[in-house]
XYZ file of C-alpha atoms in Angstrom:
699
model
C 0.000 0.000 0.000
C 1.457 3.353 -0.986
C 1.828 6.057 1.612
C 1.128 9.614 0.489
C 3.983 12.043 0.961
C 3.265 15.012 3.243
C 3.156 18.316 1.397
C 5.371 21.100 2.709
C 3.764 24.495 3.387
C 4.587 27.003 0.666
C 4.742 30.579 1.892
C 3.397 33.427 -0.174
C 5.855 35.848 -1.721
C 5.540 39.557 -0.991
C 8.665 41.384 -2.209
C 10.045 43.908 0.279
C 12.896 46.149 -0.833
C 15.669 47.288 1.527
C 18.493 49.580 0.384
C 21.633 50.551 2.270
C 24.995 51.820 1.052
C 23.804 51.742 -2.592
C 22.977 48.055 -2.242
C 19.424 46.674 -2.508
C 18.107 43.417 -1.105
C 14.677 41.939 -1.797
C 13.124 40.025 1.097
C 10.126 37.998 -0.096
C 9.185 36.924 3.419
C 9.498 40.131 5.415
C 5.725 39.954 5.937
C 6.238 37.156 8.471
C 7.366 39.608 11.139
C 4.649 40.324 13.682
C 5.887 42.037 16.838
C 2.508 41.615 18.539
C 2.338 37.904 17.659
C -1.326 38.211 16.729
C -1.273 37.939 12.908
C -3.558 35.052 12.045
C -1.837 34.327 8.730
C 1.559 34.098 10.426
C 0.221 31.834 13.178
C -1.544 29.645 10.604
C 1.683 29.216 8.649
C 3.638 28.284 11.781
C 0.975 25.750 12.697
C 1.091 24.354 9.156
C 4.864 23.935 9.518
C 4.322 22.158 12.839
C 1.809 19.786 11.244
C 4.194 19.119 8.362
C 7.039 18.389 10.790
C 4.876 15.922 12.676
C 3.702 14.298 9.443
C 7.208 13.891 8.052
C 8.512 12.397 11.277
C 5.328 10.442 12.072
C 6.774 7.107 10.890
C 9.358 7.513 13.656
C 6.792 8.111 16.401
C 7.556 4.789 18.058
C 11.265 5.621 18.140
C 10.638 9.168 19.325
C 8.423 8.058 22.190
C 10.896 5.346 23.071
C 13.723 7.891 23.142
C 11.710 10.197 25.384
C 11.032 7.402 27.852
C 14.689 6.396 27.676
C 15.865 9.950 28.428
C 13.329 10.329 31.208
C 14.242 6.963 32.753
C 17.804 8.152 33.442
C 16.569 10.959 35.674
C 16.218 10.367 39.391
C 12.659 11.390 40.186
C 13.262 12.139 43.856
C 16.379 14.235 44.275
C 17.738 17.208 46.169
C 20.624 19.631 46.046
C 23.396 19.593 48.630
C 22.300 21.851 51.535
C 23.960 25.268 51.626
C 24.368 27.253 54.827
C 23.575 30.960 54.695
C 23.068 32.763 57.993
C 21.089 30.740 60.521
C 19.659 28.290 57.992
C 20.569 25.546 55.551
C 18.840 25.846 52.178
C 17.954 23.098 49.711
C 16.095 22.558 46.432
C 14.194 19.299 45.920
C 12.367 17.555 43.087
C 10.038 14.590 43.459
C 7.957 12.187 41.411
C 6.837 13.469 38.027
C 6.949 17.097 39.131
C 8.521 19.367 36.529
C 9.854 21.938 39.001
C 11.617 22.034 42.377
C 10.433 22.998 45.805
C 12.675 25.138 48.019
C 13.056 24.658 51.752
C 15.277 25.524 54.702
C 16.082 24.148 58.120
C 18.185 25.068 61.110
C 20.462 22.048 60.664
C 22.427 20.357 57.886
C 20.341 17.190 58.190
C 17.338 19.284 57.112
C 15.164 18.117 59.985
C 11.917 20.059 60.513
C 12.168 21.706 57.108
C 10.243 24.866 56.365
C 8.797 24.975 52.848
C 9.654 28.306 51.263
C 8.316 27.948 47.737
C 6.753 25.272 45.545
C 7.470 26.110 41.917
C 5.020 23.419 40.775
C 2.194 25.238 42.518
C 3.278 28.530 40.976
C 3.502 26.984 37.502
C 0.312 24.926 37.490
C -1.831 27.439 35.572
C 0.856 28.335 33.024
C 2.142 26.652 29.885
C 5.556 28.110 30.615
C 7.231 28.957 33.907
C 10.658 30.211 34.900
C 11.716 31.063 38.433
C 14.229 33.865 38.056
C 15.683 34.972 41.376
C 14.963 33.910 44.938
C 16.232 36.304 47.607
C 15.961 36.120 51.391
C 15.959 39.378 53.372
C 18.977 40.069 55.634
C 16.934 39.248 58.765
C 15.819 35.990 57.052
C 12.123 36.717 57.638
C 11.043 37.681 54.110
C 11.294 36.013 50.717
C 11.247 37.808 47.368
C 11.213 35.945 44.083
C 10.733 36.696 40.386
C 8.863 34.651 37.795
C 8.304 34.697 34.031
C 5.191 32.972 32.706
C 5.298 33.839 29.009
C 8.966 33.071 28.172
C 9.789 36.639 27.098
C 12.167 37.073 30.053
C 9.879 39.719 31.490
C 9.523 39.001 35.201
C 7.151 39.898 37.996
C 8.356 40.022 41.611
C 6.384 38.709 44.586
C 6.958 38.723 48.357
C 6.246 36.266 51.160
C 6.425 36.665 54.943
C 8.259 33.563 56.142
C 7.212 34.040 59.760
C 3.499 33.845 58.948
C 3.509 32.131 55.534
C 1.383 34.954 54.131
C 1.880 36.627 50.778
C 2.428 40.376 50.833
C 0.264 42.522 48.539
C 3.342 44.029 46.849
C 3.832 42.979 43.194
C 6.452 44.492 40.887
C 5.748 44.150 37.156
C 7.903 44.105 33.994
C 11.272 43.633 35.638
C 14.533 41.800 35.053
C 14.937 38.645 37.101
C 17.425 40.033 39.672
C 16.453 41.801 42.862
C 18.505 42.901 45.871
C 17.518 43.636 49.460
C 18.846 46.650 51.299
C 20.007 45.928 54.840
C 16.898 47.511 56.421
C 14.765 44.472 55.383
C 12.144 46.813 53.981
C 13.704 48.081 50.758
C 14.250 46.206 47.501
C 16.074 47.307 44.352
C 15.025 45.987 40.944
C 15.584 46.676 37.232
C 12.693 47.816 35.050
C 12.523 46.641 31.435
C 11.841 48.535 28.243
C 8.993 46.431 26.865
C 9.864 47.258 23.243
C 13.594 46.485 23.306
C 13.410 44.148 26.329
C 16.465 45.866 27.782
C 16.721 46.595 31.480
C 17.570 50.275 31.685
C 16.191 51.675 34.967
C 16.894 50.802 38.603
C 14.043 51.430 41.029
C 13.823 51.369 44.812
C 10.695 49.804 46.289
C 9.573 50.078 49.904
C 7.342 47.281 51.121
C 3.744 48.298 51.621
C 3.745 50.906 48.831
C 2.424 50.720 45.273
C 4.861 50.197 42.415
C 3.982 53.526 40.796
C 5.354 55.217 43.934
C 8.782 53.560 43.550
C 11.793 55.835 43.263
C 13.912 55.839 40.123
C 17.502 55.764 41.339
C 19.327 55.336 38.026
C 18.599 55.282 34.285
C 21.158 54.193 31.688
C 21.012 56.312 28.544
C 23.348 54.200 26.402
C 21.242 51.329 25.063
C 24.331 49.242 24.270
C 24.535 48.238 27.936
C 22.875 45.363 29.741
C 21.962 46.028 33.353
C 22.023 43.783 36.406
C 22.121 43.952 40.205
C 24.252 42.402 42.900
C 25.771 42.885 46.330
C 29.334 43.082 47.573
C 30.778 40.119 49.441
C 30.617 42.034 52.727
C 27.040 43.195 51.899
C 27.994 46.823 52.411
C 27.312 47.878 48.815
C 24.600 47.267 46.272
C 26.050 46.986 42.767
C 24.461 48.145 39.528
C 26.263 46.183 36.818
C 26.440 47.609 33.312
C 28.024 45.668 30.484
C 28.343 46.129 26.761
C 30.238 43.673 24.592
C 33.589 45.395 25.134
C 32.993 47.751 28.062
C 31.939 47.278 31.678
C 30.728 49.817 34.211
C 29.644 49.716 37.838
C 27.663 51.994 40.112
C 27.076 51.501 43.825
C 24.620 52.347 46.585
C 25.143 52.144 50.338
C 23.251 48.977 51.333
C 22.692 50.346 54.862
C 21.035 53.573 53.715
C 17.532 53.039 52.252
C 17.695 56.550 50.762
C 21.181 56.161 49.286
C 22.184 57.957 46.106
C 23.981 56.231 43.273
C 27.752 56.727 43.272
C 30.400 55.863 40.707
C 33.602 54.285 42.021
C 35.676 55.245 38.965
C 34.965 56.640 35.485
C 33.576 54.544 32.660
C 36.243 53.891 30.057
C 35.514 52.459 26.606
C 37.145 49.060 26.225
C 37.670 48.567 29.958
C 36.186 45.287 31.149
C 36.388 44.231 34.762
C 34.852 42.303 37.603
C 34.857 43.848 41.073
C 34.046 42.773 44.598
C 34.679 44.145 48.070
C 35.428 42.527 51.398
C 36.169 44.746 54.388
C 38.323 47.676 53.332
C 39.650 46.114 50.130
C 38.327 46.096 46.589
C 39.458 43.217 44.382
C 39.335 43.941 40.640
C 39.874 41.600 37.716
C 40.683 44.091 34.965
C 41.772 44.041 31.334
C 43.387 47.478 31.723
C 46.747 46.964 29.997
C 46.047 43.235 30.291
C 44.120 41.475 27.516
C 43.667 38.282 29.561
C 43.017 40.267 32.752
C 45.057 40.752 35.903
C 44.126 41.052 39.570
C 44.414 44.404 41.294
C 43.351 45.743 44.678
C 42.288 49.166 45.904
C 40.853 50.933 48.934
C 38.234 53.634 49.333
C 40.963 56.242 48.942
C 42.442 54.752 45.742
C 39.522 53.094 43.945
C 38.707 56.280 42.043
C 42.071 56.341 40.219
C 42.894 53.241 38.176
C 46.562 54.203 38.176
C 46.702 53.809 41.966
C 45.397 50.254 41.986
C 47.909 47.720 43.273
C 48.729 44.697 41.134
C 48.364 41.336 42.912
C 48.440 38.918 39.952
C 50.148 40.107 36.764
C 48.881 39.595 33.239
C 49.940 36.348 31.548
C 49.720 35.738 27.787
C 48.700 32.103 28.219
C 46.346 32.399 31.210
C 42.871 33.931 31.248
C 41.524 35.097 34.620
C 37.808 34.311 34.678
C 36.621 34.995 38.226
C 37.357 35.466 41.912
C 35.649 34.386 45.154
C 36.589 36.170 48.371
C 36.887 34.596 51.811
C 38.092 36.089 55.092
C 41.439 34.277 54.989
C 41.706 33.321 51.301
C 40.604 34.158 47.809
C 40.064 31.679 44.970
C 40.909 32.581 41.384
C 39.300 30.805 38.445
C 41.886 30.558 35.675
C 41.944 28.986 32.213
C 45.111 27.805 30.468
C 45.296 25.809 27.229
C 41.509 25.676 27.351
C 41.273 24.034 30.778
C 39.664 25.528 33.899
C 41.577 25.466 37.200
C 41.171 26.960 40.667
C 44.086 28.580 42.485
C 43.644 29.190 46.224
C 45.574 32.182 47.573
C 46.108 32.758 51.282
C 46.277 36.283 52.576
C 49.890 35.426 53.523
C 50.689 34.998 49.785
C 50.723 31.180 49.914
C 48.938 29.455 47.053
C 48.070 26.049 45.594
C 46.001 24.614 42.727
C 43.020 22.331 43.292
C 43.684 19.180 41.260
C 41.349 17.075 39.109
C 42.165 14.017 37.007
C 39.999 13.909 33.849
C 41.668 14.736 30.527
C 39.085 17.429 29.885
C 36.432 18.634 32.279
C 34.488 21.627 33.507
C 34.337 22.872 37.076
C 32.811 25.963 38.610
C 32.497 27.523 42.019
C 29.226 26.520 43.621
C 27.238 28.466 46.190
C 29.601 29.931 48.784
C 27.410 32.503 50.533
C 29.522 33.128 53.646
C 32.972 34.711 53.485
C 33.819 33.216 56.894
C 33.537 29.609 55.715
C 36.735 27.548 55.681
C 35.864 25.536 52.571
C 34.980 26.358 48.982
C 32.195 24.460 47.259
C 32.972 23.320 43.726
C 30.759 21.734 41.067
C 32.562 19.350 38.734
C 31.661 17.439 35.575
C 33.287 15.873 32.522
C 32.032 14.128 29.404
C 32.149 10.842 31.344
C 31.605 12.089 34.926
C 28.113 13.130 36.069
C 27.698 16.386 37.977
C 29.636 16.159 41.224
C 29.791 18.462 44.262
C 32.869 18.851 46.456
C 33.793 20.883 49.487
C 37.486 21.747 49.365
C 39.271 22.780 52.579
C 40.809 26.178 51.934
C 43.677 25.509 54.331
C 44.760 22.099 53.043
C 43.169 21.581 49.614
C 41.599 18.308 50.760
C 38.475 17.475 48.723
C 35.355 16.025 50.337
C 32.863 14.425 47.962
C 29.372 15.569 48.943
C 27.339 14.168 46.084
C 27.535 12.792 42.566
C 24.449 12.991 40.423
C 22.966 9.538 39.953
C 22.280 8.370 36.399
C 19.731 5.562 36.244
C 19.586 2.843 33.620
C 22.834 1.057 34.361
C 25.257 3.836 33.459
C 28.893 2.828 33.990
C 31.443 5.591 33.395
C 34.176 3.051 32.667
C 32.362 2.060 29.453
C 32.996 5.496 27.927
C 36.125 7.412 26.953
C 36.725 11.115 26.385
C 39.562 12.836 24.588
C 40.897 16.359 24.095
C 42.633 16.837 20.756
C 43.518 19.618 18.339
C 42.570 19.903 14.678
C 44.689 21.998 12.334
C 42.599 24.720 10.677
C 43.053 25.968 7.122
C 45.077 28.944 8.366
C 47.361 26.748 10.481
C 45.519 27.409 13.765
C 45.123 24.500 16.196
C 41.456 24.198 17.167
C 40.643 22.374 20.445
C 38.066 19.589 20.335
C 36.537 17.592 23.192
C 34.877 14.297 22.333
C 33.338 11.235 23.935
C 32.281 7.782 22.745
C 31.350 4.348 24.028
C 34.461 2.187 23.932
C 32.773 -1.018 22.792
C 31.073 0.704 19.844
C 33.932 2.907 18.670
C 36.345 2.033 15.910
C 38.827 4.664 14.860
C 38.421 3.676 11.245
C 35.945 6.249 9.989
C 32.876 4.061 10.457
C 31.087 5.749 13.395
C 28.379 8.368 13.007
C 29.379 11.637 14.690
C 27.468 14.594 16.114
C 29.445 17.837 16.322
C 28.297 20.770 18.442
C 29.474 24.383 18.264
C 28.645 27.903 19.418
C 31.500 30.386 18.897
C 30.308 33.857 19.940
C 30.307 36.449 22.742
C 33.406 34.933 24.314
C 31.204 32.160 25.736
C 33.159 28.950 26.196
C 31.293 25.667 25.858
C 33.097 23.373 28.256
C 32.914 19.561 28.211
C 30.204 18.573 30.681
C 28.230 15.405 31.264
C 24.901 14.918 29.512
C 22.740 11.929 30.287
C 20.797 12.689 27.095
C 23.844 12.224 24.871
C 24.144 8.671 26.191
C 21.266 7.743 23.902
C 23.453 8.525 20.909
C 26.684 7.149 22.359
C 24.904 3.864 23.099
C 23.969 3.682 19.408
C 27.528 4.106 18.238
C 27.716 7.871 17.833
C 30.774 9.942 18.690
C 29.903 13.309 20.257
C 32.333 16.191 19.696
C 32.436 19.795 20.897
C 34.372 22.100 18.566
C 35.908 24.906 20.655
C 36.009 27.337 17.758
C 37.110 30.939 17.678
C 34.561 33.349 19.091
C 34.780 31.682 22.509
C 37.471 32.335 25.121
C 38.655 28.736 25.262
C 42.219 29.872 24.498
C 41.978 33.345 25.999
C 40.792 36.746 24.921
C 42.563 36.666 21.555
C 40.638 33.495 20.670
C 37.431 35.508 21.117
C 38.624 38.533 19.179
C 39.599 36.348 16.231
C 36.002 35.125 15.946
C 34.009 38.368 15.953
C 33.346 41.454 13.840
C 35.541 41.437 10.708
C 37.005 38.060 11.743
C 33.687 36.234 12.087
C 34.398 33.935 9.141
C 37.045 32.218 11.285
C 34.236 30.766 13.425
C 32.638 29.060 10.446
C 35.939 27.933 8.967
C 37.003 26.417 12.282
C 33.833 24.376 12.611
C 34.065 22.979 9.093
C 37.801 22.305 9.477
C 37.147 20.374 12.693
C 34.607 18.260 10.805
C 37.100 17.456 8.051
C 39.841 16.776 10.605
C 37.735 14.372 12.642
C 36.836 12.474 9.486
C 40.479 12.344 8.361
C 41.569 11.014 11.766
C 38.920 8.286 11.721
C 36.622 9.584 14.449
C 33.596 9.829 12.172
C 32.266 8.468 8.889
C 32.387 10.995 6.065
C 28.771 10.321 5.094
C 27.424 10.165 8.680
C 28.333 13.557 10.163
C 25.736 15.618 11.985
C 26.007 19.164 13.312
C 23.945 21.063 15.845
C 23.887 24.505 17.429
C 21.516 27.043 18.925
C 21.145 30.832 19.022
C 24.521 32.175 17.832
C 25.295 28.495 17.276
C 22.214 28.465 15.062
C 23.815 31.213 12.994
C 26.861 28.947 12.798
C 24.666 26.130 11.479
C 23.083 28.458 8.914
C 26.516 29.527 7.712
C 28.024 26.054 7.417
C 25.115 24.619 5.418
C 25.638 27.441 2.925
C 29.417 27.110 2.865
C 29.974 23.346 3.234
C 26.649 21.528 2.774
C 28.319 18.392 1.457
C 30.093 17.816 4.799
C 26.921 17.035 6.768
C 24.202 14.422 6.577
C 21.931 16.237 9.015
C 21.904 19.567 10.868
C 19.948 20.748 13.917
C 19.328 24.501 13.783
C 17.857 25.767 17.059
C 16.480 29.219 18.003
C 18.820 30.450 15.249
C 20.077 33.962 14.492
C 19.851 33.737 10.692
C 18.792 37.095 9.279
C 21.764 38.943 10.723
C 21.873 41.919 8.403
C 18.195 42.860 8.602
C 18.121 42.457 12.366
C 21.278 44.468 12.987
C 19.876 47.310 10.875
C 16.716 47.539 12.997
C 17.195 49.111 16.426
C 13.563 48.433 17.349
C 14.280 44.700 17.586
C 15.188 43.638 21.140
C 18.902 43.540 21.943
C 20.094 44.853 18.545
C 22.065 47.829 19.854
C 23.810 45.643 22.421
C 25.170 43.511 19.606
C 27.082 46.123 17.600
C 30.406 45.312 19.240
C 29.904 41.615 18.525
C 28.706 41.628 14.917
C 29.336 45.210 13.835
C 27.001 48.102 13.086
C 25.846 47.632 9.472
C 24.923 51.297 9.261
C 28.664 51.496 8.553
C 29.490 50.114 5.110
C 32.454 47.980 6.124
C 30.395 46.151 8.733
C 27.494 45.894 6.282
C 29.691 44.168 3.717
C 31.212 41.824 6.311
C 27.824 40.674 7.603
C 26.366 40.412 4.098
C 29.131 37.996 3.157
C 28.065 35.378 5.727
C 24.480 36.175 6.805
C 22.731 32.791 6.403
C 19.458 34.224 5.105
C 21.112 36.412 2.503
C 23.385 33.632 1.238
C 20.879 30.888 0.552
C 21.240 29.621 -2.998
C 19.911 27.038 -5.431
C 21.854 23.914 -4.459
C 21.588 20.716 -2.440
C 21.402 21.086 1.337
C 21.673 18.481 4.130
C 18.690 17.124 6.033
C 17.703 19.963 8.373
C 15.617 20.235 11.542
C 14.826 23.802 12.666
C 13.280 24.641 16.050
C 12.271 27.905 17.692
C 10.001 29.423 20.329
C 7.172 31.725 19.310
C 7.851 34.055 22.241
C 11.627 34.128 21.855
C 12.877 37.510 23.078
C 16.466 37.085 21.889
C 16.097 35.692 18.386
C 12.658 36.461 17.024
C 10.605 33.572 15.640
C 10.427 35.136 12.164
C 14.151 34.639 11.519
C 13.958 30.823 11.262
C 10.462 31.091 9.767
C 11.727 33.249 6.894
C 14.867 31.167 6.454
C 12.912 27.917 6.137
C 10.485 29.459 3.630
C 13.308 30.810 1.470
C 15.368 27.626 1.756
C 12.402 25.486 0.779
C 11.902 27.597 -2.353
C 15.571 27.318 -3.385
C 17.051 23.964 -2.390
C 17.456 21.411 -5.172
C 17.444 18.201 -3.095
C 14.808 15.912 -1.617
C 16.337 15.863 1.853
C 14.244 16.507 4.946
C 13.543 20.124 5.919
C 11.227 20.416 8.903
C 10.472 23.365 11.171
C 9.017 23.058 14.682
C 7.789 26.081 16.670
C 6.932 25.729 20.349
C 4.022 28.160 20.557
C 4.423 28.471 24.350
C 8.202 28.781 24.660
C 10.925 31.366 24.263
C 14.672 31.300 23.686
C 15.367 28.669 26.326
C 12.856 26.192 24.945
C 10.304 24.288 26.967
C 10.309 24.739 30.732
C 10.316 21.879 33.199
C 12.750 18.998 33.623
C 10.752 16.437 31.604
C 9.027 18.515 28.935
C 12.377 19.713 27.589
C 13.343 16.086 26.947
C 10.693 15.915 24.239
C 12.789 18.366 22.217
C 15.849 16.133 22.623
C 13.861 13.073 21.583
C 12.680 14.915 18.477
C 16.220 15.812 17.400
C 17.655 12.384 18.173
C 14.873 10.673 16.208
C 15.553 13.034 13.305
C 19.282 12.200 13.414
C 18.670 8.469 13.576
C 16.295 8.625 10.622
C 18.941 10.415 8.574
C 21.691 8.084 9.768
C 19.831 4.946 8.788
C 19.097 6.480 5.382
C 15.700 4.825 5.522
C 12.884 6.659 3.730
C 10.668 8.171 6.390
C 7.579 6.575 4.839
C 9.067 3.145 5.644
C 10.637 3.998 8.986
C 7.842 2.542 11.083
C 8.912 -0.919 10.004
C 12.490 -0.641 11.263
C 12.075 1.300 14.516
C 12.423 -1.887 16.497
C 15.982 -2.221 15.210
C 16.975 0.628 17.508
């Protein structure tokens, strides 16, 4: 019996002309943009794409459902975080049963006896298709709780308050905020950041006094330069409230006296273009990680009398060409520096008497980060650790001796045995002679270094964000089917320091795409993957990467996952009304300037689609995405479908309830993974999707 082939939605063509710098582009799908997300024709087309995606992949439904259950079965249903002491209480997050979200509790002892329930995120989320708990902040006297929540996935938060002594909710509600909030030391005043609803940028800091209406709140600071993101924090000694301002290449900081509920904003030192820094204060000393005359940053200290003059800051740790300073945590008798050398994270503990040592780990490649260390007086530092073969692990490390105490390792159900898997860190030579780091993992029994294994390669490569090798229980589903999983640490990240980032941005952006493709070719040449069984995946700026590589090297990939992708770079960067555009000029360039226009035009995935054969492609997005608008992938798919000359799969899935981060909840998000894995396995088997139902059992 023949099976009818699903028919792809064909979008109407409405030519829209755009001219800049004596160059004209025609966008036939510009009509798909709807800022209000109410256009019935747009919604109907997205729903038609969703139906088509489901129809094309329907023969794999058995496999997809099986994958979802497999992914879900590895997750411990009843679990809790390691208790953290802050003040008089120990705090913990817990998940149980089939609940999607945690509950949060505290107790007066580490054993968590007689716990007090603070917040049940499941109860808060029950009437919403999407839910994100942003910040959770306890007042200094530990009697009040403030938290922020987003229920439409646009990263626009509302703030609520609870009296922990009575369990009653306060009438105060703060609307349209960023997620962060900070208590002043009087236990009655809260600072928060208000959002511009059009651009979705936080640009105003307000002071709210409990018991008053939001419209009575006092504006304490407004940032006029829309290239800056805004956030809030508190100094280590809780004496200062910080207003963080950061553009791509410039940082700034303003402060308020945390003990004065009527404090005025003060600036510690002048804003300087190109100066990036991180600052904290403990007692009478400021600690500053600064790139001033130090591309990879150096550590300096200052006092109240010298902080205003950068030339009076005292150098504690000098700049090193091969070492990037990434962060600092202050304790009464020590400080801990997070450093990166040759792509690998390390922690160096410094005593106030100038003694120092490095905390040691054994994996060939791994990621570790400082966990919650809320009290400067504590004599240990909490560290979270993971590798491609080691599930998330929590240690307490004695600051005096360096002795590690294992507190917990995340349990992976389903018979996982780390010894059955192997990870490697290697370098692939790029076309310009650059060595590109790669982290990879595979199952030993299913791996043959003879070019026969399928391989999934992941990349990001933007904003200086480094994608470190961490454990993923989801990836096991591919490794257990013979896949190799590789992370390409391409230029645009800070894997090899600040220069590695600078070589993958602005006029040098093409290096990012070249690196990814060169890693693919190198892995094939070295026998890690089969030439005809290579898959690629990336999201957001990594989605731009995917859009670029399928234009520039489509023959290298059997299938590509393109998620919440930034694809129409030129049009977006020319439109300051689109959220976050102005913040991106120092990353991508300002195309109102011709040189930047030409650079972006040369790689912009939407503008460079052409009539040729493309790989199998799965595209996903969220209708309410506030970072990359839904119409970018929508337009790209419509244009690609009208131009590609092959019969390969092209499907587009829009989560009508989600935003940039995808589905919320610990189980619902696994459905997205199951969808992509089923897509990859279909492509890998090279079985026509209309026949796939008959071979699902083989997996």
